[in-house]
Amino acid sequence: MEPTINSWYSKGKLFIKAVIVFVMAFFLWIPTNLIRGVINEREDRQEEAIEDVSSKWAGRQTVTGPILMIPYNSTSSAVNYQKKYAWFMADLLDINSSVSPQKRHRGIYDVVVYEGYISITAKFNEIRFKELNVPTANLLWSEAKLLLQISDLSRGINEEIYIKWKDSSFICQPWAETTANVGDALYASIPLKEEDAITANTFTVQFSLHGSQQLMFSPAARETKIQLTGNWPDPSFTGIKIPETPNTSDSGINVKWKYLNRNNPMVWNGQFINLQPSAMGANLIIPVDGYDKTERSVKYSLLCIILTFAAFFLIETIYKRSLHLVQYGLAGLALVLFYTLLLSISEYTGFNLAYLIAGVATIGLVTWFVGSIMKSSRLAVFISFVLTVVYGYIFTIIQLQDYSLLMGSIGLFIALGIIMFFTRKLQW
C-alpha cells in the first residue's frame, strides 16, 4: 500500500504545487485591490486641489445674453398698476471667444484655469412688443435694460463692462432686483424710444473672463453663432450640441457652433426663463490621466502575477530547478509593489515615465532574485524577457483603450497556447 501512495504522490506533486501556486496568486491579488483604494484617495485629493483653486480664481462659466428687458405697467384694477417685465431675445447672436490656459499650483498638483476674451454682437431686426398684447402707452421705454448673465460673476469679471449701441457706450451694473428670478447678472440701462422698436438695433459687448473647467454659451437669440479659439490642448465639447465641424487646430481649439432656437419663445413676460439648459461649449480641463491609467493597470495585476508564476513553474518542470513556495511569494510581492511605485512616481513624472521606471526596477529585482536562486544567468535572462513582454503587453493595452478587449483576448490566447506547448509532455 505504501509504494502505491508514494507513487501517487510522486505523480501528483506537480499538480498539487500548481494548485498551491495558483491559490497564492489570488492571495497576492488581494493587496492590489487595496492599492486601488489608495488611487481613489489620491484622485479625491486632486479634485479637492482643483476645487480649491477654482473657488479662488473662478468656477465654471456660462454666458447668457445680451437679452433686452422692457418693463411695462400691467393693469391690476381700474386704478392700480403693477410693474412687470417683458423679455426680448435677439434675432442674431454672434459670439467670438478665445481662451488661454494659466497654470496654478496646490501642493504636488498643477491646476489649470483659463482666461477668456469674449466679444458678442446682438442684432434685433425689430423689437416685437406687439406680441405682448400690451398697450404701447404702458411700455416704459426709458427703463429698458440689456441683460448679460454670467454664472460666476463676482470672481470671473475684474473690469468694467460697457455695452455699445449706436455711438454710445453704457456701463454695466450688477442686477439687484429679485422679482424676476434672474440670478447673477449685469445690466446696462438703454435709453430706448418707441421709434427704435421698428428699426434694426445692434448691441456689442467685449470683456475678459476668468474661469476654470468649463466655458459655455446659452443660445439667447433666434439664431446663435459661436466661435471658440485658443491654445488649449485636448478640448472636449459638451452641451446641447457639438460643433458644426471637427476641431481643425492641431495645438488648440478652433470650432464653430450654429444653433436655431426652437425651444424657447422669442418674447415672454413675467419671470426670466433660464436658458442655460440649452448651453453649448467646451470642457477646458487639461487631462491628467495618470490615476486612471494606474487604476487600469492594477486591474491586470492578477494576469501579471499568474503569467509570471507560470514562467517560474515552467522553469521548474522543464529545467528541473526547484523553487520554494516562499520564493514564489517574495517574487509575487515584488510584482505587487510595482503598482505602489507606479502610483507614487507618476504623481511627479507622469504615467509613461513612471511605468518605465517602476517596470525596470521590478524586472531588475525579480531577475536578480531568480538568477541568484537558480545560479543560472540564462534562466535569469529568460525571466527578464517574460516580465518585459508581460509589462509591455499591459502597457500597450492601457494605451490602446478602444482596442483593449481585442488586444487582451489575443494576448491571453497566445499566452495559453505557449503554456500548452511547453506542458504537453508533462506527467501530471
Short mmCIF file of C-alpha atoms in Angstrom, two decimals:
data_model
loop_
_atom_site.label_atom_id
_atom_site.label_comp_id
_atom_site.label_asym_id
_atom_site.label_seq_id
_atom_site.Cartn_x
_atom_site.Cartn_y
_atom_site.Cartn_z
CA MET A 1 0.00 0.00 0.00
CA GLU A 2 2.82 2.41 0.89
CA PRO A 3 4.58 2.14 -2.51
CA THR A 4 1.25 2.88 -4.16
CA ILE A 5 0.80 6.03 -2.07
CA ASN A 6 4.35 7.19 -2.81
CA SER A 7 3.83 6.54 -6.50
CA TRP A 8 0.59 8.53 -6.48
CA TYR A 9 2.25 11.40 -4.58
CA SER A 10 5.24 11.40 -6.93
CA LYS A 11 2.99 11.68 -9.99
CA GLY A 12 0.63 14.21 -8.46
CA LYS A 13 3.02 16.58 -6.70
CA LEU A 14 3.36 18.83 -9.76
CA PHE A 15 -0.40 19.23 -9.90
CA ILE A 16 -0.62 19.89 -6.16
CA LYS A 17 2.11 22.54 -6.33
CA ALA A 18 0.45 24.14 -9.35
CA VAL A 19 -2.80 24.44 -7.40
CA ILE A 20 -0.99 25.95 -4.40
CA VAL A 21 0.84 28.44 -6.62
CA PHE A 22 -2.45 29.40 -8.28
CA VAL A 23 -4.06 29.99 -4.88
CA MET A 24 -1.04 32.08 -3.83
CA ALA A 25 -1.53 34.25 -6.91
CA PHE A 26 -5.09 35.00 -5.78
CA PHE A 27 -3.93 35.89 -2.26
CA LEU A 28 -1.30 38.24 -3.71
CA TRP A 29 -4.02 39.82 -5.84
CA ILE A 30 -5.88 40.98 -2.72
CA PRO A 31 -3.39 43.76 -1.78
CA THR A 32 -3.70 45.23 -5.29
CA ASN A 33 -7.35 45.98 -4.53
CA LEU A 34 -6.18 47.97 -1.51
CA ILE A 35 -3.90 49.91 -3.86
CA ARG A 36 -6.97 50.83 -5.92
CA GLY A 37 -8.40 52.40 -2.78
CA VAL A 38 -5.23 54.50 -2.42
CA ILE A 39 -5.59 55.57 -6.06
CA ASN A 40 -9.14 56.75 -5.44
CA GLU A 41 -7.98 58.65 -2.37
CA ARG A 42 -5.28 60.44 -4.37
CA GLU A 43 -7.82 61.28 -7.07
CA ASP A 44 -10.07 62.83 -4.43
CA ARG A 45 -7.17 64.95 -3.18
CA GLN A 46 -6.51 66.14 -6.71
CA GLU A 47 -10.19 67.09 -7.11
CA GLU A 48 -10.01 69.00 -3.82
CA ALA A 49 -7.00 70.92 -5.14
CA ILE A 50 -8.87 71.78 -8.34
CA GLU A 51 -11.93 72.94 -6.43
CA ASP A 52 -9.81 74.97 -4.02
CA VAL A 53 -8.06 76.86 -6.83
CA SER A 54 -11.32 77.27 -8.76
CA SER A 55 -13.03 78.75 -5.70
CA LYS A 56 -10.39 81.48 -5.57
CA TRP A 57 -9.93 82.11 -9.30
CA ALA A 58 -13.38 81.47 -10.80
CA GLY A 59 -15.56 78.44 -11.42
CA ARG A 60 -17.37 77.10 -14.45
CA GLN A 61 -18.70 79.89 -16.62
CA THR A 62 -21.88 80.11 -18.68
CA VAL A 63 -22.55 83.33 -20.58
CA THR A 64 -26.15 84.20 -21.49
CA GLY A 65 -27.26 87.19 -23.49
CA PRO A 66 -27.48 90.03 -24.05
CA ILE A 67 -31.27 89.93 -23.61
CA LEU A 68 -33.43 93.04 -23.78
CA MET A 69 -35.79 93.76 -20.90
CA ILE A 70 -38.53 96.41 -21.11
CA PRO A 71 -40.79 96.92 -18.07
CA TYR A 72 -44.44 97.78 -18.51
CA ASN A 73 -47.42 98.68 -16.38
CA SER A 74 -50.00 95.96 -16.13
CA THR A 75 -53.47 96.97 -15.03
CA SER A 76 -54.49 95.04 -11.95
CA SER A 77 -57.61 97.15 -11.27
CA ALA A 78 -59.27 100.21 -12.66
CA VAL A 79 -56.86 102.45 -10.76
CA ASN A 80 -53.78 100.46 -9.70
CA TYR A 81 -50.89 99.46 -11.94
CA GLN A 82 -48.39 96.67 -11.39
CA LYS A 83 -44.92 96.76 -12.99
CA LYS A 84 -43.99 93.65 -14.94
CA TYR A 85 -41.10 92.70 -17.18
CA ALA A 86 -41.07 91.83 -20.88
CA TRP A 87 -38.07 89.96 -22.29
CA PHE A 88 -36.89 90.03 -25.90
CA MET A 89 -34.29 87.75 -27.46
CA ALA A 90 -32.18 88.98 -30.36
CA ASP A 91 -32.65 87.76 -33.91
CA LEU A 92 -28.93 87.06 -34.27
CA LEU A 93 -26.28 86.49 -31.63
CA ASP A 94 -22.71 86.37 -32.89
CA ILE A 95 -20.19 85.26 -30.26
CA ASN A 96 -16.42 85.21 -30.76
CA SER A 97 -14.34 83.89 -27.91
CA SER A 98 -10.79 82.81 -27.23
CA VAL A 99 -9.28 81.09 -24.20
CA SER A 100 -5.76 80.61 -22.91
CA PRO A 101 -4.68 78.33 -20.05
CA GLN A 102 -2.94 79.51 -16.92
CA LYS A 103 -1.30 77.11 -14.50
CA ARG A 104 -1.66 77.31 -10.73
CA HIS A 105 -0.16 75.02 -8.07
CA ARG A 106 -1.56 73.31 -5.00
CA GLY A 107 0.94 71.02 -3.30
CA ILE A 108 2.14 68.47 -5.85
CA TYR A 109 -0.79 69.17 -8.15
CA ASP A 110 -0.89 71.51 -11.14
CA VAL A 111 -4.31 73.09 -11.59
CA VAL A 112 -5.10 74.72 -14.92
CA VAL A 113 -7.53 77.65 -15.12
CA TYR A 114 -8.30 79.89 -18.07
CA GLU A 115 -8.63 83.50 -19.09
CA GLY A 116 -11.07 84.19 -21.88
CA TYR A 117 -11.80 87.09 -24.17
CA ILE A 118 -15.44 87.36 -25.25
CA SER A 119 -16.91 89.53 -28.00
CA ILE A 120 -20.70 89.43 -28.51
CA THR A 121 -22.84 91.16 -31.11
CA ALA A 122 -26.64 91.04 -30.63
CA LYS A 123 -28.80 92.18 -33.53
CA PHE A 124 -32.52 92.93 -33.18
CA ASN A 125 -34.26 93.33 -36.54
CA GLU A 126 -37.13 94.84 -34.59
CA ILE A 127 -38.45 94.73 -31.05
CA ARG A 128 -41.57 92.60 -31.15
CA PHE A 129 -43.50 94.41 -28.44
CA LYS A 130 -46.80 93.80 -30.25
CA GLU A 131 -46.58 90.10 -29.32
CA LEU A 132 -47.07 91.07 -25.67
CA ASN A 133 -50.65 92.28 -26.25
CA VAL A 134 -49.84 95.25 -24.02
CA PRO A 135 -50.93 98.80 -24.87
CA THR A 136 -48.00 100.75 -26.25
CA ALA A 137 -48.59 103.53 -23.72
CA ASN A 138 -47.94 101.07 -20.88
CA LEU A 139 -44.41 100.21 -22.04
CA LEU A 140 -41.71 102.02 -20.06
CA TRP A 141 -39.19 102.54 -22.87
CA SER A 142 -36.95 104.78 -20.81
CA GLU A 143 -36.38 101.98 -18.28
CA ALA A 144 -35.23 99.43 -20.83
CA LYS A 145 -32.24 97.33 -19.81
CA LEU A 146 -29.91 94.99 -21.66
CA LEU A 147 -29.13 91.96 -19.52
CA LEU A 148 -25.90 89.93 -19.59
CA GLN A 149 -25.88 86.83 -17.40
CA ILE A 150 -22.56 85.32 -16.22
CA SER A 151 -22.71 82.32 -13.90
CA ASP A 152 -19.68 83.20 -11.70
CA LEU A 153 -19.88 86.95 -11.94
CA SER A 154 -18.18 88.02 -8.72
CA ARG A 155 -14.90 86.22 -9.39
CA GLY A 156 -14.95 85.95 -13.16
CA ILE A 157 -15.22 89.66 -14.04
CA ASN A 158 -12.46 92.00 -12.90
CA GLU A 159 -13.06 95.05 -15.10
CA GLU A 160 -15.86 97.36 -16.08
CA ILE A 161 -18.02 96.13 -18.96
CA TYR A 162 -19.60 98.50 -21.46
CA ILE A 163 -22.36 97.76 -23.96
CA LYS A 164 -22.18 99.77 -27.16
CA TRP A 165 -25.28 100.91 -29.01
CA LYS A 166 -25.26 103.35 -31.89
CA ASP A 167 -22.46 105.79 -30.99
CA SER A 168 -22.73 105.46 -27.21
CA SER A 169 -21.37 103.17 -24.52
CA PHE A 170 -23.35 102.18 -21.45
CA ILE A 171 -21.72 100.82 -18.32
CA CYS A 172 -22.99 97.56 -16.88
CA GLN A 173 -24.21 97.40 -13.29
CA PRO A 174 -24.97 94.38 -11.08
CA TRP A 175 -28.58 93.23 -11.34
CA ALA A 176 -30.09 93.80 -7.92
CA GLU A 177 -33.78 93.07 -8.42
CA THR A 178 -35.04 89.74 -7.12
CA THR A 179 -38.57 89.76 -8.51
CA ALA A 180 -37.61 88.45 -11.97
CA ASN A 181 -35.57 85.47 -10.74
CA VAL A 182 -32.55 86.41 -12.87
CA GLY A 183 -29.69 85.43 -10.58
CA ASP A 184 -26.14 86.74 -11.07
CA ALA A 185 -26.19 89.17 -13.98
CA LEU A 186 -25.17 92.58 -15.24
CA TYR A 187 -27.36 95.12 -16.96
CA ALA A 188 -26.93 98.34 -18.88
CA SER A 189 -29.70 100.94 -19.00
CA ILE A 190 -30.54 101.66 -22.64
CA PRO A 191 -32.46 104.87 -23.48
CA LEU A 192 -34.82 103.28 -25.98
CA LYS A 193 -37.62 105.17 -27.64
CA GLU A 194 -40.76 103.82 -29.21
CA GLU A 195 -39.48 104.64 -32.70
CA ASP A 196 -36.39 102.46 -32.06
CA ALA A 197 -38.63 99.40 -31.83
CA ILE A 198 -39.39 99.33 -35.56
CA THR A 199 -35.77 99.69 -36.70
CA ALA A 200 -32.79 97.38 -36.52
CA ASN A 201 -30.68 97.71 -33.38
CA THR A 202 -27.23 96.26 -32.86
CA PHE A 203 -25.59 95.95 -29.45
CA THR A 204 -21.96 94.90 -28.92
CA VAL A 205 -20.07 93.98 -25.77
CA GLN A 206 -16.50 92.86 -25.19
CA PHE A 207 -14.95 91.69 -21.94
CA SER A 208 -12.33 89.43 -20.35
CA LEU A 209 -13.46 86.50 -18.27
CA HIS A 210 -11.77 84.28 -15.68
CA GLY A 211 -12.97 80.73 -15.23
CA SER A 212 -11.99 77.11 -14.81
CA GLN A 213 -13.01 73.69 -16.06
CA GLN A 214 -15.76 74.80 -18.45
CA LEU A 215 -16.90 77.64 -20.72
CA MET A 216 -20.47 77.57 -22.09
CA PHE A 217 -22.73 79.91 -24.06
CA SER A 218 -26.52 79.96 -23.95
CA PRO A 219 -28.33 80.47 -27.28
CA ALA A 220 -30.21 83.67 -26.37
CA ALA A 221 -31.39 84.51 -29.89
CA ARG A 222 -33.36 83.14 -32.80
CA GLU A 223 -30.04 82.25 -34.43
CA THR A 224 -26.82 81.89 -32.43
CA LYS A 225 -23.34 81.64 -33.93
CA ILE A 226 -20.41 80.80 -31.68
CA GLN A 227 -16.71 80.61 -32.47
CA LEU A 228 -14.25 79.36 -29.87
CA THR A 229 -10.49 79.52 -30.40
CA GLY A 230 -7.43 79.26 -28.21
CA ASN A 231 -4.25 77.37 -27.46
CA TRP A 232 -5.97 74.84 -25.24
CA PRO A 233 -4.75 71.26 -25.74
CA ASP A 234 -7.20 68.35 -25.94
CA PRO A 235 -10.54 70.17 -25.54
CA SER A 236 -13.75 68.20 -25.13
CA PHE A 237 -17.07 69.65 -26.23
CA THR A 238 -20.29 69.48 -24.29
CA GLY A 239 -23.78 70.90 -24.15
CA ILE A 240 -26.92 70.59 -26.20
CA LYS A 241 -24.99 70.45 -29.47
CA ILE A 242 -21.47 69.62 -30.65
CA PRO A 243 -19.60 71.96 -33.03
CA GLU A 244 -20.60 72.11 -36.70
CA THR A 245 -17.18 70.86 -37.83
CA PRO A 246 -14.40 68.91 -36.10
CA ASN A 247 -11.68 70.81 -34.32
CA THR A 248 -9.24 71.97 -37.04
CA SER A 249 -6.40 73.13 -34.79
CA ASP A 250 -3.54 70.74 -34.04
CA SER A 251 -2.43 72.68 -30.98
CA GLY A 252 -5.67 74.02 -29.53
CA ILE A 253 -9.27 74.92 -30.29
CA ASN A 254 -10.84 76.30 -33.44
CA VAL A 255 -14.51 75.36 -33.63
CA LYS A 256 -17.85 76.89 -34.54
CA TRP A 257 -21.45 76.28 -33.48
CA LYS A 258 -24.65 77.35 -35.18
CA TYR A 259 -27.94 76.97 -33.35
CA LEU A 260 -31.51 77.85 -34.31
CA ASN A 261 -33.79 78.39 -31.34
CA ARG A 262 -36.75 76.00 -31.34
CA ASN A 263 -37.19 75.53 -27.59
CA ASN A 264 -37.87 78.96 -26.11
CA PRO A 265 -40.12 81.87 -27.07
CA MET A 266 -38.51 84.94 -28.59
CA VAL A 267 -40.70 87.19 -26.44
CA TRP A 268 -42.10 86.49 -22.99
CA ASN A 269 -43.16 88.36 -19.89
CA GLY A 270 -43.02 87.70 -16.18
CA GLN A 271 -40.23 85.56 -14.74
CA PHE A 272 -36.90 85.23 -16.51
CA ILE A 273 -36.54 81.98 -18.46
CA ASN A 274 -33.39 80.03 -17.63
CA LEU A 275 -31.64 79.41 -20.95
CA GLN A 276 -28.62 77.58 -19.53
CA PRO A 277 -30.01 74.06 -20.15
CA SER A 278 -29.61 74.82 -23.87
CA ALA A 279 -25.99 75.99 -23.49
CA MET A 280 -23.09 74.60 -25.51
CA GLY A 281 -19.35 74.94 -25.17
CA ALA A 282 -16.19 73.15 -24.07
CA ASN A 283 -14.75 71.44 -21.05
CA LEU A 284 -11.46 73.23 -20.54
CA ILE A 285 -9.54 70.71 -18.48
CA ILE A 286 -6.05 69.56 -19.33
CA PRO A 287 -6.49 65.81 -18.81
CA VAL A 288 -4.34 64.25 -16.10
CA ASP A 289 -4.97 60.56 -16.76
CA GLY A 290 -2.19 59.13 -14.60
CA TYR A 291 -4.59 57.93 -11.91
CA ASP A 292 -6.96 56.45 -14.46
CA LYS A 293 -4.18 54.57 -16.25
CA THR A 294 -2.69 53.40 -12.96
CA GLU A 295 -6.05 52.01 -11.87
CA ARG A 296 -6.47 50.26 -15.20
CA SER A 297 -3.01 48.72 -14.89
CA VAL A 298 -3.92 47.43 -11.41
CA LYS A 299 -6.88 45.62 -12.96
CA TYR A 300 -4.38 43.48 -14.86
CA SER A 301 -2.33 42.66 -11.75
CA LEU A 302 -3.72 39.14 -11.39
CA LEU A 303 -2.87 38.43 -15.02
CA CYS A 304 0.68 39.66 -14.47
CA ILE A 305 1.15 37.54 -11.34
CA ILE A 306 -0.27 34.38 -12.92
CA LEU A 307 1.83 34.69 -16.09
CA THR A 308 4.98 35.27 -14.03
CA PHE A 309 4.24 32.29 -11.79
CA ALA A 310 3.53 30.22 -14.89
CA ALA A 311 7.02 31.11 -16.19
CA PHE A 312 8.52 30.05 -12.84
CA PHE A 313 6.58 26.80 -12.93
CA LEU A 314 7.72 26.02 -16.48
CA ILE A 315 11.33 26.56 -15.41
CA GLU A 316 10.82 24.14 -12.53
CA THR A 317 9.31 21.43 -14.68
CA ILE A 318 11.44 21.77 -17.81
CA TYR A 319 14.85 22.53 -16.28
CA LYS A 320 14.29 20.52 -13.08
CA ARG A 321 15.11 23.55 -10.92
CA SER A 322 13.05 23.72 -7.74
CA LEU A 323 11.63 26.94 -6.32
CA HIS A 324 10.25 27.09 -2.79
CA LEU A 325 6.76 28.48 -2.24
CA VAL A 326 8.25 31.25 -0.10
CA GLN A 327 10.33 32.29 -3.09
CA TYR A 328 7.18 32.39 -5.20
CA GLY A 329 5.65 34.63 -2.56
CA LEU A 330 8.61 37.03 -2.41
CA ALA A 331 8.64 37.39 -6.20
CA GLY A 332 4.89 37.97 -6.11
CA LEU A 333 5.27 40.74 -3.51
CA ALA A 334 7.75 42.46 -5.82
CA LEU A 335 5.11 42.37 -8.55
CA VAL A 336 2.57 43.90 -6.16
CA LEU A 337 4.94 46.67 -5.09
CA PHE A 338 5.28 47.61 -8.75
CA TYR A 339 1.88 49.33 -8.53
CA THR A 340 2.73 51.40 -5.46
CA LEU A 341 5.91 52.54 -7.23
CA LEU A 342 3.89 53.36 -10.33
CA LEU A 343 1.32 55.39 -8.37
CA SER A 344 3.81 57.38 -6.30
CA ILE A 345 6.25 58.14 -9.14
CA SER A 346 3.51 59.04 -11.66
CA GLU A 347 2.40 61.96 -9.46
CA TYR A 348 5.71 63.65 -10.25
CA THR A 349 6.79 62.36 -13.66
CA GLY A 350 3.62 61.38 -15.49
CA PHE A 351 2.35 57.87 -16.17
CA ASN A 352 4.55 56.75 -19.08
CA LEU A 353 7.90 57.57 -17.46
CA ALA A 354 6.70 56.23 -14.10
CA TYR A 355 5.68 52.95 -15.76
CA LEU A 356 9.15 52.65 -17.30
CA ILE A 357 10.93 53.36 -14.01
CA ALA A 358 8.72 51.04 -11.94
CA GLY A 359 8.91 48.33 -14.60
CA VAL A 360 12.70 48.44 -14.87
CA ALA A 361 13.04 48.36 -11.07
CA THR A 362 10.66 45.42 -10.66
CA ILE A 363 12.08 43.41 -13.57
CA GLY A 364 15.62 44.03 -12.31
CA LEU A 365 14.75 42.91 -8.77
CA VAL A 366 12.94 39.72 -9.82
CA THR A 367 15.64 38.88 -12.42
CA TRP A 368 18.39 39.23 -9.80
CA PHE A 369 16.36 37.17 -7.31
CA VAL A 370 15.73 34.29 -9.73
CA GLY A 371 19.29 34.33 -11.06
CA SER A 372 20.69 34.13 -7.50
CA ILE A 373 18.44 31.23 -6.57
CA MET A 374 18.93 29.13 -9.69
CA LYS A 375 22.58 30.03 -10.28
CA SER A 376 21.85 30.49 -13.98
CA SER A 377 22.21 33.70 -15.94
CA ARG A 378 20.32 32.11 -18.85
CA LEU A 379 17.23 31.47 -16.73
CA ALA A 380 17.50 34.97 -15.25
CA VAL A 381 17.52 36.43 -18.76
CA PHE A 382 14.51 34.25 -19.63
CA ILE A 383 12.53 35.58 -16.64
CA SER A 384 13.58 39.13 -17.55
CA PHE A 385 12.31 38.57 -21.08
CA VAL A 386 8.98 37.17 -19.83
CA LEU A 387 8.40 40.10 -17.46
CA THR A 388 9.35 42.62 -20.14
CA VAL A 389 6.85 41.08 -22.54
CA VAL A 390 4.12 40.99 -19.85
CA TYR A 391 4.61 44.61 -18.75
CA GLY A 392 4.97 45.79 -22.34
CA TYR A 393 1.79 43.94 -23.28
CA ILE A 394 -0.16 45.51 -20.39
CA PHE A 395 1.22 48.98 -21.23
CA THR A 396 0.03 48.54 -24.82
CA ILE A 397 -3.44 47.55 -23.68
CA ILE A 398 -3.66 50.61 -21.42
CA GLN A 399 -2.61 52.98 -24.22
CA LEU A 400 -4.98 51.44 -26.79
CA GLN A 401 -8.12 51.87 -24.71
CA ASP A 402 -10.56 51.41 -27.59
CA TYR A 403 -8.90 48.12 -28.58
CA SER A 404 -8.10 46.85 -25.10
CA LEU A 405 -10.63 43.99 -25.24
CA LEU A 406 -9.32 42.79 -28.61
CA MET A 407 -5.67 43.07 -27.58
CA GLY A 408 -6.38 41.38 -24.25
CA SER A 409 -8.19 38.46 -25.85
CA ILE A 410 -5.45 37.89 -28.44
CA GLY A 411 -2.69 38.15 -25.84
CA LEU A 412 -4.34 35.67 -23.48
CA PHE A 413 -4.94 33.24 -26.32
CA ILE A 414 -1.27 33.38 -27.31
CA ALA A 415 -0.13 33.01 -23.68
CA LEU A 416 -2.37 29.97 -23.22
CA GLY A 417 -1.02 28.44 -26.42
CA ILE A 418 2.59 28.89 -25.24
CA ILE A 419 1.84 27.30 -21.86
CA MET A 420 0.04 24.39 -23.53
CA PHE A 421 3.00 23.84 -25.86
CA PHE A 422 5.61 23.66 -23.09
CA THR A 423 3.45 21.47 -20.81
CA ARG A 424 2.25 19.00 -23.44
CA LYS A 425 4.69 16.28 -22.35
CA LEU A 426 4.46 16.74 -18.60
CA GLN A 427 3.34 13.79 -16.48
CA TRP A 428 0.93 15.42 -14.08
#
